[in-house]
Tab-separated table of C-alpha atoms in Angstrom:
chain	number	residue	atom	x	y	z
O	612	MET	CA	-2.226	-2.608	8.029
O	613	ARG	CA	-2.028	-4.964	10.994
O	614	LEU	CA	-1.302	-3.408	14.383
O	615	SER	CA	1.669	-5.741	14.907
O	616	GLU	CA	3.308	-4.403	11.722
O	617	ILE	CA	2.689	-0.808	12.706
O	618	ILE	CA	4.438	-1.103	16.075
O	619	LYS	CA	7.616	-2.726	14.760
O	620	ASN	CA	10.799	-1.196	16.224
O	621	VAL	CA	8.782	0.732	18.811
O	622	GLU	CA	10.023	0.705	22.405
O	623	ILE	CA	7.004	-0.683	24.277
O	624	ILE	CA	6.745	-0.724	28.086
O	625	ASP	CA	3.546	-2.765	28.304
O	626	LYS	CA	0.449	-3.954	26.417
O	627	PHE	CA	-3.118	-4.404	27.604
O	628	ASN	CA	-6.047	-6.134	25.870
O	629	PHE	CA	-3.787	-6.694	22.896
O	630	ILE	CA	-5.400	-8.045	19.716
O	631	ASP	CA	-3.643	-7.873	16.360
O	632	THR	CA	-6.334	-5.822	14.658
O	633	ASP	CA	-6.465	-3.975	11.338
O	634	VAL	CA	-5.699	-0.241	11.407
O	635	ASP	CA	-6.775	2.083	8.584
O	636	ASP	CA	-5.793	5.471	9.998
O	637	LEU	CA	-3.640	7.279	12.586
O	638	ASP	CA	-4.950	10.190	14.672
O	639	ILE	CA	-3.825	12.491	17.468
O	640	ASP	CA	-7.079	14.508	17.489
O	641	SER	CA	-10.080	12.594	18.854
O	642	ARG	CA	-12.403	14.711	16.689
O	643	GLU	CA	-10.813	13.294	13.543
O	644	VAL	CA	-11.040	9.630	14.554
O	645	PHE	CA	-13.135	7.267	12.475
O	646	SER	CA	-13.535	3.495	12.142
O	647	LYS	CA	-10.337	1.437	12.578
O	648	SER	CA	-8.168	4.341	13.750
O	649	LEU	CA	-5.139	4.117	16.020
O	650	PHE	CA	-5.371	6.974	18.527
O	651	PHE	CA	-2.335	8.603	20.151
O	652	ALA	CA	-3.078	10.124	23.554
O	653	VAL	CA	-0.558	12.951	23.617
O	654	LYS	CA	-0.067	15.198	26.604
O	655	GLY	CA	0.583	18.651	25.155
O	656	ASN	CA	1.074	22.170	26.486
O	657	ASN	CA	-2.635	23.017	26.429
O	658	THR	CA	-4.462	19.709	26.775
O	659	ASP	CA	-3.995	16.011	27.557
O	660	GLY	CA	-5.041	13.478	24.934
O	661	ASN	CA	-5.664	10.894	27.665
O	662	LEU	CA	-8.791	12.866	28.574
O	663	TYR	CA	-10.232	12.142	25.125
O	664	ILE	CA	-9.535	8.416	24.827
O	665	ASN	CA	-13.145	7.389	25.542
O	666	GLU	CA	-14.375	9.840	22.907
O	667	ALA	CA	-11.863	8.425	20.413
O	668	VAL	CA	-13.005	4.846	21.124
O	669	LYS	CA	-16.664	5.837	20.681
O	670	ARG	CA	-15.770	7.324	17.312
O	671	GLY	CA	-14.098	4.099	16.165
O	672	ALA	CA	-10.544	3.922	17.538
O	673	VAL	CA	-9.529	0.239	17.629
O	674	ALA	CA	-6.370	0.764	19.676
O	675	VAL	CA	-4.662	3.431	21.796
O	676	VAL	CA	-1.040	4.427	22.287
O	677	SER	CA	-0.238	6.313	25.489
O	678	GLU	CA	2.391	6.819	28.163
O	679	ASN	CA	-0.264	5.936	30.776
O	680	LYS	CA	-2.628	3.011	31.291
O	681	ASN	CA	-6.281	3.975	30.788
O	682	ASP	CA	-9.559	2.241	31.585
O	683	VAL	CA	-10.695	1.189	28.097
O	684	LYS	CA	-11.346	-2.223	26.550
O	685	VAL	CA	-9.510	-1.720	23.242
O	686	PRO	CA	-5.829	-2.697	22.912
O	687	GLN	CA	-3.524	-0.283	24.718
O	688	ILE	CA	0.164	0.121	23.956
O	689	ILE	CA	2.135	1.862	26.698
O	690	VAL	CA	5.332	3.598	25.620
O	691	LYS	CA	8.026	5.664	27.300
O	692	ASP	CA	8.109	8.540	24.797
O	693	ILE	CA	4.925	9.017	22.794
O	694	LYS	CA	6.307	11.790	20.558
O	695	GLU	CA	9.120	9.566	19.368
O	696	THR	CA	6.683	6.656	19.052
O	697	ILE	CA	4.348	8.638	16.796
O	698	SER	CA	7.155	9.362	14.333
O	699	LYS	CA	8.254	5.690	14.245
O	700	ILE	CA	4.707	4.414	13.768
O	701	ALA	CA	3.991	7.049	11.112
O	702	TYR	CA	7.133	5.965	9.271
O	703	ASN	CA	5.933	2.330	9.368
O	704	PHE	CA	2.322	3.083	8.465
O	705	TYR	CA	2.789	5.532	5.615
O	706	LYS	CA	4.820	3.166	3.515
O	707	PRO	CA	4.821	4.238	-0.148
O	708	LYS	CA	4.214	1.848	-3.032
O	709	ASN	CA	7.355	3.188	-4.690
O	710	LYS	CA	10.807	3.671	-3.215
O	711	ARG	CA	10.799	6.171	-0.334
O	712	PRO	CA	12.347	9.518	-1.383
O	713	LYS	CA	15.617	10.711	0.114
O	714	LEU	CA	15.167	13.521	2.625
O	715	ILE	CA	17.127	16.777	2.726
O	716	ALA	CA	16.566	19.198	5.611
O	717	VAL	CA	17.276	22.907	5.919
O	718	VAL	CA	17.841	24.046	9.518
O	719	GLY	CA	18.145	27.659	10.684
O	720	THR	CA	16.338	30.694	12.032
O	721	ASN	CA	16.153	32.533	8.714
O	722	GLY	CA	16.481	31.526	5.069
O	723	LYS	CA	14.967	28.041	5.303
O	724	THR	CA	12.064	28.590	2.906
O	725	THR	CA	14.083	30.289	0.176
O	726	THR	CA	16.882	27.724	0.420
O	727	THR	CA	14.483	24.775	0.066
O	728	PHE	CA	13.002	26.274	-3.108
O	729	MET	CA	16.479	26.973	-4.486
O	730	ILE	CA	17.484	23.341	-3.956
O	731	LYS	CA	14.241	22.099	-5.514
O	732	ASN	CA	14.764	24.250	-8.603
O	733	ILE	CA	18.391	23.169	-8.997
O	734	LEU	CA	17.496	19.471	-8.723
O	735	GLU	CA	14.686	19.846	-11.248
O	736	GLU	CA	17.062	21.656	-13.608
O	737	ALA	CA	19.244	18.531	-13.327
O	738	GLY	CA	16.280	16.302	-14.228
O	739	ILE	CA	15.533	15.122	-10.679
O	740	ASN	CA	11.918	15.114	-9.460
O	741	ALA	CA	11.863	16.993	-6.155
O	742	GLY	CA	9.262	18.161	-3.651
O	743	VAL	CA	9.269	20.803	-0.910
O	744	ILE	CA	7.618	20.853	2.526
O	745	GLY	CA	7.689	23.967	4.683
O	746	THR	CA	6.200	27.241	5.822
O	747	LEU	CA	4.414	27.844	2.518
O	748	GLY	CA	3.017	24.296	2.345
O	749	ALA	CA	3.985	21.295	0.222
O	750	PHE	CA	4.817	21.516	-3.490
O	751	TYR	CA	5.467	18.530	-5.763
O	752	ASN	CA	4.768	17.914	-9.426
O	753	LYS	CA	1.678	20.104	-9.927
O	754	ALA	CA	0.228	19.394	-6.499
O	755	TYR	CA	-0.027	21.882	-3.631
O	756	VAL	CA	-0.930	21.155	-0.001
O	757	GLU	CA	-1.742	24.084	2.279
O	758	PRO	CA	0.654	24.746	5.189
O	759	SER	CA	0.053	23.778	8.806
O	760	LEU	CA	3.373	24.122	10.646
O	761	THR	CA	6.895	24.922	9.389
O	762	THR	CA	7.622	21.216	9.848
O	763	PRO	CA	4.299	19.298	9.904
O	764	ASP	CA	3.503	16.840	12.701
O	765	SER	CA	4.840	13.323	12.173
O	766	LEU	CA	1.583	11.927	10.812
O	767	SER	CA	1.132	14.714	8.255
O	768	PHE	CA	4.813	14.699	7.315
O	769	TYR	CA	5.128	11.004	6.524
O	770	LYS	CA	1.773	10.948	4.753
O	771	LEU	CA	3.063	13.765	2.508
O	772	VAL	CA	6.288	11.855	1.891
O	773	MET	CA	4.249	8.762	0.941
O	774	ASP	CA	2.096	10.803	-1.457
O	775	MET	CA	5.215	12.306	-3.012
O	776	ALA	CA	6.826	8.889	-3.401
O	777	ASN	CA	3.718	7.609	-5.144
O	778	SER	CA	4.075	10.596	-7.504
O	779	ASP	CA	7.656	9.530	-8.307
O	780	VAL	CA	9.345	12.253	-6.254
O	781	GLU	CA	12.990	11.283	-5.680
O	782	TYR	CA	14.018	13.930	-3.130
O	783	VAL	CA	12.004	15.787	-0.499
O	784	ILE	CA	13.554	19.037	0.705
O	785	PHE	CA	11.968	20.336	3.885
O	786	GLU	CA	12.299	22.994	6.558
O	787	LEU	CA	13.308	21.431	9.863
O	788	SER	CA	12.315	23.730	12.722
O	789	ALA	CA	13.724	23.696	16.237
O	790	HIS	CA	10.246	22.793	17.527
O	791	ALA	CA	10.166	19.734	15.253
O	792	ILE	CA	13.603	18.635	16.460
O	793	GLU	CA	12.693	19.059	20.127
O	794	GLN	CA	9.364	17.264	19.628
O	795	LYS	CA	11.067	14.377	17.774
O	796	ARG	CA	8.731	14.628	14.785
O	797	LEU	CA	11.133	12.751	12.492
O	798	GLY	CA	12.008	9.966	14.911
O	799	ASP	CA	15.314	8.259	14.199
O	800	ILE	CA	15.211	8.429	10.393
O	801	LYS	CA	18.536	9.284	8.762
O	802	LEU	CA	18.588	12.264	6.400
O	803	GLU	CA	20.610	12.435	3.201
O	804	GLY	CA	21.927	15.906	4.000
O	805	ILE	CA	21.276	18.990	6.106
O	806	VAL	CA	21.922	22.635	5.245
O	807	PHE	CA	22.479	24.978	8.195
O	808	THR	CA	21.674	28.640	7.412
O	809	ASN	CA	22.067	30.538	10.703
O	810	CYS	CA	20.935	30.742	14.315
O	811	THR	CA	19.686	34.023	15.787
O	812	GLN	CA	17.140	34.997	18.425
O	813	ASP	CA	13.674	33.517	17.973
O	814	HIS	CA	11.131	31.314	19.753
O	815	LEU	CA	12.292	32.227	23.268
O	816	ASP	CA	8.641	31.934	24.282
O	817	TYR	CA	9.077	28.165	23.788
O	818	PHE	CA	12.756	27.592	24.496
O	819	GLU	CA	13.760	28.997	27.882
O	820	THR	CA	17.106	30.380	26.711
O	821	PHE	CA	18.920	31.080	23.462
O	822	SER	CA	21.365	28.338	24.466
O	823	ASP	CA	18.498	25.807	24.594
O	824	TYR	CA	17.290	26.955	21.169
O	825	GLU	CA	20.810	26.799	19.719
O	826	ASN	CA	21.600	23.381	21.205
O	827	THR	CA	18.344	21.974	19.814
O	828	LYS	CA	19.338	22.999	16.283
O	829	MET	CA	22.864	21.677	16.758
O	830	SER	CA	21.624	18.294	18.003
O	831	VAL	CA	20.763	16.979	14.512
O	832	PHE	CA	24.325	17.210	13.235
O	833	THR	CA	25.384	13.680	14.150
O	834	GLN	CA	26.319	10.611	12.121
O	835	ASN	CA	23.111	8.806	13.019
O	836	LYS	CA	20.987	11.767	11.839
O	837	CYS	CA	22.510	12.663	8.461
O	838	GLU	CA	24.988	11.521	5.823
O	839	PHE	CA	26.561	14.959	5.390
O	840	ALA	CA	26.156	18.566	6.510
O	841	VAL	CA	26.476	21.912	4.726
O	842	ILE	CA	27.290	24.694	7.190
O	843	ASN	CA	27.400	28.496	7.076
O	844	SER	CA	30.917	29.185	8.347
O	845	ASP	CA	30.193	32.884	9.015
O	846	ASP	CA	27.515	32.129	11.609
O	847	GLU	CA	28.614	31.764	15.239
O	848	THR	CA	26.515	28.644	15.774
O	849	GLY	CA	27.729	27.336	12.424
O	850	LYS	CA	31.313	27.603	13.662
O	851	LYS	CA	30.400	25.533	16.726
O	852	ILE	CA	28.813	22.853	14.541
O	853	ILE	CA	31.897	22.715	12.296
O	854	LEU	CA	34.182	22.226	15.307
O	855	ASN	CA	32.038	19.771	17.260
O	856	ASN	CA	30.105	17.525	14.890
O	857	ASN	CA	31.177	14.073	13.665
O	858	VAL	CA	29.487	14.319	10.263
O	859	LYS	CA	31.163	14.781	6.890
O	860	THR	CA	30.954	18.570	6.608
O	861	PHE	CA	31.153	21.108	3.787
O	862	THR	CA	31.214	24.864	4.378
O	863	TYR	CA	30.089	28.048	2.659
O	864	GLY	CA	30.446	31.722	3.497
O	865	LEU	CA	31.552	35.221	2.572
O	866	GLU	CA	33.941	36.151	5.373
O	867	ASN	CA	35.643	33.018	6.696
O	868	PRO	CA	37.575	30.311	4.801
O	869	SER	CA	35.023	28.008	3.154
O	870	ASP	CA	34.705	25.280	0.543
O	871	VAL	CA	32.268	27.507	-1.351
O	872	PHE	CA	32.338	31.317	-1.320
O	873	ALA	CA	31.352	34.385	-3.336
O	874	VAL	CA	33.241	37.425	-4.621
O	875	ASN	CA	32.300	40.507	-6.645
O	876	VAL	CA	28.812	40.649	-5.159
O	877	LYS	CA	26.626	43.289	-6.820
O	878	SER	CA	23.047	44.147	-5.841
O	879	ASN	CA	20.327	46.207	-7.485
O	880	VAL	CA	16.541	46.290	-7.537
O	881	ASN	CA	16.507	43.469	-10.097
O	882	GLY	CA	18.538	41.018	-8.024
O	883	ILE	CA	22.094	39.974	-7.202
O	884	ASN	CA	25.084	38.989	-9.328
O	885	PHE	CA	28.252	37.395	-7.996
O	886	VAL	CA	31.066	35.033	-8.835
O	887	MET	CA	30.916	31.767	-6.877
O	888	ASN	CA	33.916	29.589	-6.171
O	889	LEU	CA	32.258	26.177	-6.000
O	890	PHE	CA	34.923	23.766	-4.798
O	891	ASP	CA	37.365	25.639	-7.126
O	892	ASP	CA	34.895	25.657	-10.016
O	893	ILE	CA	34.178	29.303	-10.945
O	894	VAL	CA	30.486	29.981	-11.629
O	895	ASN	CA	28.734	33.279	-12.460
O	896	ILE	CA	25.482	33.472	-10.508
O	897	LYS	CA	22.426	35.645	-11.086
O	898	TYR	CA	19.479	35.492	-8.710
O	899	PRO	CA	16.312	37.588	-9.232
O	900	SER	CA	16.081	39.064	-5.720
O	901	THR	CA	18.402	41.393	-3.885
O	902	GLY	CA	20.091	41.078	-0.497
O	903	ARG	CA	23.295	39.762	1.022
O	904	PHE	CA	21.262	37.122	2.848
O	905	ASN	CA	20.184	35.738	-0.525
O	906	VAL	CA	23.862	35.335	-1.452
O	907	TYR	CA	24.151	33.048	1.591
O	908	ASN	CA	21.015	31.159	0.559
O	909	CYS	CA	22.421	30.662	-2.952
O	910	LEU	CA	25.747	29.445	-1.543
O	911	GLY	CA	24.098	26.970	0.831
O	912	ALA	CA	21.845	25.516	-1.864
O	913	SER	CA	24.723	25.351	-4.363
O	914	THR	CA	27.061	23.618	-1.909
O	915	LEU	CA	24.513	20.923	-1.141
O	916	ALA	CA	23.700	20.383	-4.820
O	917	SER	CA	27.389	20.126	-5.732
O	918	VAL	CA	28.009	17.559	-2.978
O	919	MET	CA	25.122	15.555	-4.470
O	920	GLY	CA	26.912	15.566	-7.819
O	921	ILE	CA	24.790	18.188	-9.575
O	922	SER	CA	26.650	20.065	-12.331
O	923	SER	CA	27.588	23.724	-11.933
O	924	ARG	CA	25.555	24.458	-15.068
O	925	ALA	CA	22.373	23.050	-13.496
O	926	ILE	CA	23.128	25.003	-10.308
O	927	ARG	CA	23.597	28.261	-12.212
O	928	ASN	CA	20.460	27.761	-14.314
O	929	GLY	CA	18.388	26.549	-11.377
O	930	LEU	CA	19.109	29.730	-9.430
O	931	SER	CA	18.689	32.157	-12.326
O	932	LYS	CA	15.355	30.640	-13.422
O	933	LEU	CA	13.827	30.514	-9.940
O	934	LYS	CA	10.955	32.898	-9.467
O	935	VAL	CA	11.115	34.872	-6.237
O	936	VAL	CA	9.737	32.766	-3.378
O	937	PRO	CA	6.307	34.134	-2.312
O	938	GLY	CA	6.588	36.575	0.585
O	939	ARG	CA	10.374	36.587	0.601
O	940	MET	CA	11.637	40.001	-0.555
O	941	GLU	CA	8.766	39.886	-3.031
O	942	PHE	CA	8.218	42.900	-5.257
O	943	VAL	CA	4.522	43.795	-5.312
O	944	GLU	CA	4.071	46.957	-7.358
O	945	SER	CA	5.473	50.398	-8.224
O	946	PHE	CA	3.575	53.425	-6.994
O	947	ASN	CA	4.458	57.108	-7.415
O	948	GLY	CA	7.891	56.080	-8.642
O	949	ALA	CA	8.538	53.947	-5.547
O	950	ASN	CA	8.957	50.176	-5.243
O	951	VAL	CA	6.776	48.268	-2.780
O	952	TYR	CA	7.782	44.882	-1.305
O	953	ILE	CA	6.535	42.341	1.206
O	954	ASP	CA	8.734	40.101	3.334
O	955	TYR	CA	8.384	37.472	6.053
O	956	ALA	CA	11.095	39.000	8.297
O	957	HIS	CA	9.850	38.471	11.854
O	958	THR	CA	13.074	38.149	13.841
O	959	PRO	CA	15.678	40.799	14.749
O	960	ASP	CA	18.272	39.304	12.403
O	961	GLY	CA	15.757	38.841	9.604
O	962	LEU	CA	14.508	42.427	9.870
O	963	GLU	CA	18.040	43.849	9.978
O	964	ASN	CA	19.144	41.858	6.924
O	965	LEU	CA	16.027	42.920	5.040
O	966	LEU	CA	16.402	46.636	5.781
O	967	LYS	CA	20.148	46.725	5.144
O	968	SER	CA	19.628	45.057	1.765
O	969	LEU	CA	16.838	47.419	0.711
O	970	LYS	CA	18.759	50.430	1.952
O	971	GLU	CA	21.561	49.575	-0.493
O	972	VAL	CA	19.233	49.786	-3.508
O	973	THR	CA	17.044	52.699	-2.359
O	974	LYS	CA	17.699	56.158	-3.847
O	975	ASN	CA	15.616	58.150	-1.369
O	976	LYS	CA	13.570	57.099	1.674
O	977	LEU	CA	13.079	53.569	3.041
O	978	ILE	CA	9.627	53.220	4.604
O	979	LEU	CA	8.802	50.236	6.805
O	980	VAL	CA	5.460	48.841	7.979
O	981	PHE	CA	5.732	46.101	10.600
O	982	GLY	CA	4.615	44.691	13.935
O	983	CYS	CA	5.365	41.674	16.128
O	984	GLY	CA	3.292	38.577	16.797
O	985	GLY	CA	1.396	38.129	20.042
O	986	ASN	CA	1.967	35.275	22.506
O	987	ARG	CA	5.478	34.836	21.178
O	988	ASP	CA	8.966	35.915	22.252
O	989	LYS	CA	8.389	39.340	23.855
O	990	SER	CA	12.081	40.125	24.306
O	991	LYS	CA	12.630	40.631	20.573
O	992	ARG	CA	10.051	43.424	20.216
O	993	GLU	CA	12.167	46.247	21.620
O	994	ILE	CA	15.195	44.953	19.707
O	995	MET	CA	13.254	44.974	16.429
O	996	GLY	CA	12.001	48.480	17.161
O	997	GLU	CA	15.580	49.671	17.575
O	998	ILE	CA	16.573	47.977	14.299
O	999	ALA	CA	13.642	49.630	12.512
O	1000	GLY	CA	14.712	53.048	13.756
O	1001	LYS	CA	18.319	52.463	12.782
O	1002	TYR	CA	17.724	51.491	9.143
O	1003	ALA	CA	14.298	52.802	8.075
O	1004	ASP	CA	13.790	56.497	7.363
O	1005	PHE	CA	10.172	56.249	8.459
O	1006	THR	CA	8.331	53.423	10.222
O	1007	VAL	CA	4.660	52.635	10.650
O	1008	ILE	CA	4.318	50.317	13.648
O	1009	THR	CA	1.180	48.217	13.349
O	1010	SER	CA	-0.440	44.947	14.371
O	1011	ASP	CA	0.879	41.606	13.112
O	1012	ASN	CA	-0.869	38.492	14.469
O	1013	PRO	CA	-1.800	39.725	17.973
O	1014	ARG	CA	-3.378	36.384	18.850
O	1015	TYR	CA	-4.573	36.735	22.460
O	1016	GLU	CA	-2.545	39.835	23.335
O	1017	GLU	CA	-3.683	43.447	23.297
O	1018	PRO	CA	-2.227	44.915	20.056
O	1019	TYR	CA	-1.278	48.273	21.559
O	1020	GLN	CA	0.650	46.499	24.308
O	1021	ILE	CA	2.816	44.875	21.626
O	1022	ILE	CA	3.150	48.165	19.736
O	1023	SER	CA	4.260	50.025	22.881
O	1024	GLN	CA	7.030	47.462	23.453
O	1025	ILE	CA	8.269	48.016	19.886
O	1026	GLU	CA	8.128	51.784	20.518
O	1027	LYS	CA	10.595	51.486	23.404
O	1028	GLY	CA	13.210	50.314	20.927
O	1029	ILE	CA	12.532	52.711	18.073
O	1030	ARG	CA	12.697	55.734	20.401
O	1031	LYS	CA	16.354	54.918	21.055
O	1032	THR	CA	17.313	55.561	17.444
O	1033	ASN	CA	14.667	57.413	15.431
O	1034	LEU	CA	11.534	59.377	16.244
O	1035	CYS	CA	10.343	59.322	12.612
O	1036	TYR	CA	7.523	56.859	13.162
O	1037	ILE	CA	3.800	56.563	13.744
O	1038	THR	CA	1.639	53.848	15.304
O	1039	ILE	CA	-1.508	52.651	13.524
O	1040	GLN	CA	-3.009	49.503	14.994
O	1041	ASN	CA	-5.175	48.587	11.999
O	1042	ARG	CA	-2.809	46.885	9.550
O	1043	GLU	CA	-4.810	47.833	6.445
O	1044	MET	CA	-4.867	51.488	7.493
O	1045	ALA	CA	-1.156	51.341	8.308
O	1046	ILE	CA	-0.348	50.067	4.818
O	1047	GLY	CA	-2.582	52.726	3.264
O	1048	TYR	CA	-0.949	55.521	5.254
O	1049	ALA	CA	2.555	54.378	4.274
O	1050	LEU	CA	1.584	54.290	0.603
O	1051	THR	CA	0.452	57.920	0.732
O	1052	LYS	CA	3.918	58.941	1.940
O	1053	LEU	CA	5.741	57.460	-1.060
O	1054	SER	CA	7.517	59.522	-3.685
O	1055	SER	CA	9.909	58.786	-6.553
O	1056	GLY	CA	12.994	56.798	-5.565
O	1057	ASP	CA	11.506	55.535	-2.298
O	1058	THR	CA	11.197	51.922	-1.189
O	1059	MET	CA	8.419	50.598	1.017
O	1060	VAL	CA	8.386	47.178	2.650
O	1061	VAL	CA	5.622	45.526	4.663
O	1062	ALA	CA	7.339	42.999	6.919
O	1063	GLY	CA	6.433	40.184	9.263
O	1064	LYS	CA	3.779	38.164	7.459
O	1065	GLY	CA	5.103	37.602	3.960
O	1066	ALA	CA	2.758	35.284	2.079
O	1067	GLU	CA	0.499	34.536	5.062
O	1068	GLU	CA	-3.160	34.747	4.139
O	1069	TYR	CA	-4.639	35.577	7.532
O	1070	GLN	CA	-4.387	37.746	10.620
O	1071	GLU	CA	-4.917	35.853	13.860
O	1072	ILE	CA	-6.947	37.760	16.458
O	1073	MET	CA	-8.358	36.159	19.621
O	1074	GLY	CA	-8.115	32.637	18.203
O	1075	VAL	CA	-9.771	33.552	14.892
O	1076	LYS	CA	-7.857	33.620	11.609
O	1077	LEU	CA	-9.306	36.435	9.521
O	1078	LYS	CA	-8.424	36.681	5.835
O	1079	PHE	CA	-5.626	39.200	5.396
O	1080	ILE	CA	-3.028	39.123	2.635
O	1081	ASP	CA	-0.492	41.960	2.651
O	1082	LYS	CA	0.069	41.697	-1.100
O	1083	GLU	CA	-3.643	41.991	-1.898
O	1084	VAL	CA	-4.160	44.846	0.551
O	1085	ILE	CA	-1.303	46.779	-1.068
O	1086	LYS	CA	-2.683	46.265	-4.581
O	1087	GLU	CA	-6.267	47.090	-3.575
O	1088	THR	CA	-5.169	50.210	-1.708
O	1089	ILE	CA	-3.078	51.460	-4.621
O	1090	ALA	CA	-6.116	51.011	-6.875
O	1091	LYS	CA	-8.095	53.283	-4.538
O	1092	LEU	CA	-5.474	56.021	-4.495
O	1093	ASP	CA	-5.628	58.889	-6.942
O	1094	PHE	CA	-2.526	60.436	-8.478
O	1095	SER	CA	-2.170	62.957	-5.677
O	1096	GLY	CA	-1.691	60.117	-3.203
O	1097	ASP	CA	-5.002	60.690	-1.416
O	1098	LEU	CA	-7.539	57.946	-0.829
O	1099	ILE	CA	-10.534	58.361	-3.109
């Protein structure tokens, strides 16, 4: 594509050495540049792309986009906001052969992944080809693309959308994180619809205050960002969005007046059953995973689908036929008469919802294995420890993804919270050993859950991602245990 086509509708401050050259690729990492690439010199938190412009040119960059003028001979395009520019250029460059799919976003602290898969399944039940982009990666037709970020960078995102369009995908449902909103990864594209799940404490290592985090999420609910919004009316931030946005809005909930709501909610180890009032259409819903939070996810997905014109029959069937989303309240195996689960819960609200839901369907003890990630919001660690002590009968505090922090430092901060409510706990830094120890404590009627990582396939320690899959570790450990519960 010609450079002049790529920079259409981009706010340009100045140009230097401009030649309308051919561009075959877009890159923000100088190490990935090859012949005829357009290089974006992005100043990030850890490094400045302007320092690598000469390297990019040597590797074959034919033009550079930056917020600063640099001493190179290739065409330079100077812009005011490079993050916004990247998303606009990516939108122009990754132009599909077929019609571009409509985009549906799910915004919220918890529930995004499950809700996106629910929507995808409902649309496919209605005969609509849909794809998903999010924490678990990208899924469309029979293709799978491994995950990078919750919401990929602009270049990766629009390339995925192009690939999906060329595979005849009509709708792309994706998780829209607060980081992606703040970093303007979508540019000024207008979404078909947005589902808001909730807003609770998370990412305060990045956003200075909860108010900043909340306002970032709320900022997408405007007429120029989406056609309509589906809002959880029981969430405090959701209430603010309902009162203050100028978008056509539809609501769902369990406690406050809503367009869509549920009654007669029943939970057991096999899932949830409830009656849904869907814009006055009464629908019996069955979903194969337990938890009140999953009722909310079902309601949000159903509301959006109904607004799109999907039949209540397709909604009901789409939810009942959906396999449990990997790492989200996922049953792994039974051992010694106990049920063992994994879950991604890594926030105070997520952990509390998880434990409350499992407590409801547990006959005897609820045993929890969890930790907190390093180099992330430290203030939530003590809070999560207190929640663990309040709801779990016994807790094994362990290492999550310590990253560059000392694991025992993280564990000790969690301990401060759990000591306020329950002294029935132990600390075992090694995650595999922690899981093994918890398994040996199980007896009939117990429930065990390993929380924090869900379907992640690694443990990040000192910048290295080592293979570690909670589900596999559980299964392998159970295979090593004899019937007395002792490791062979």
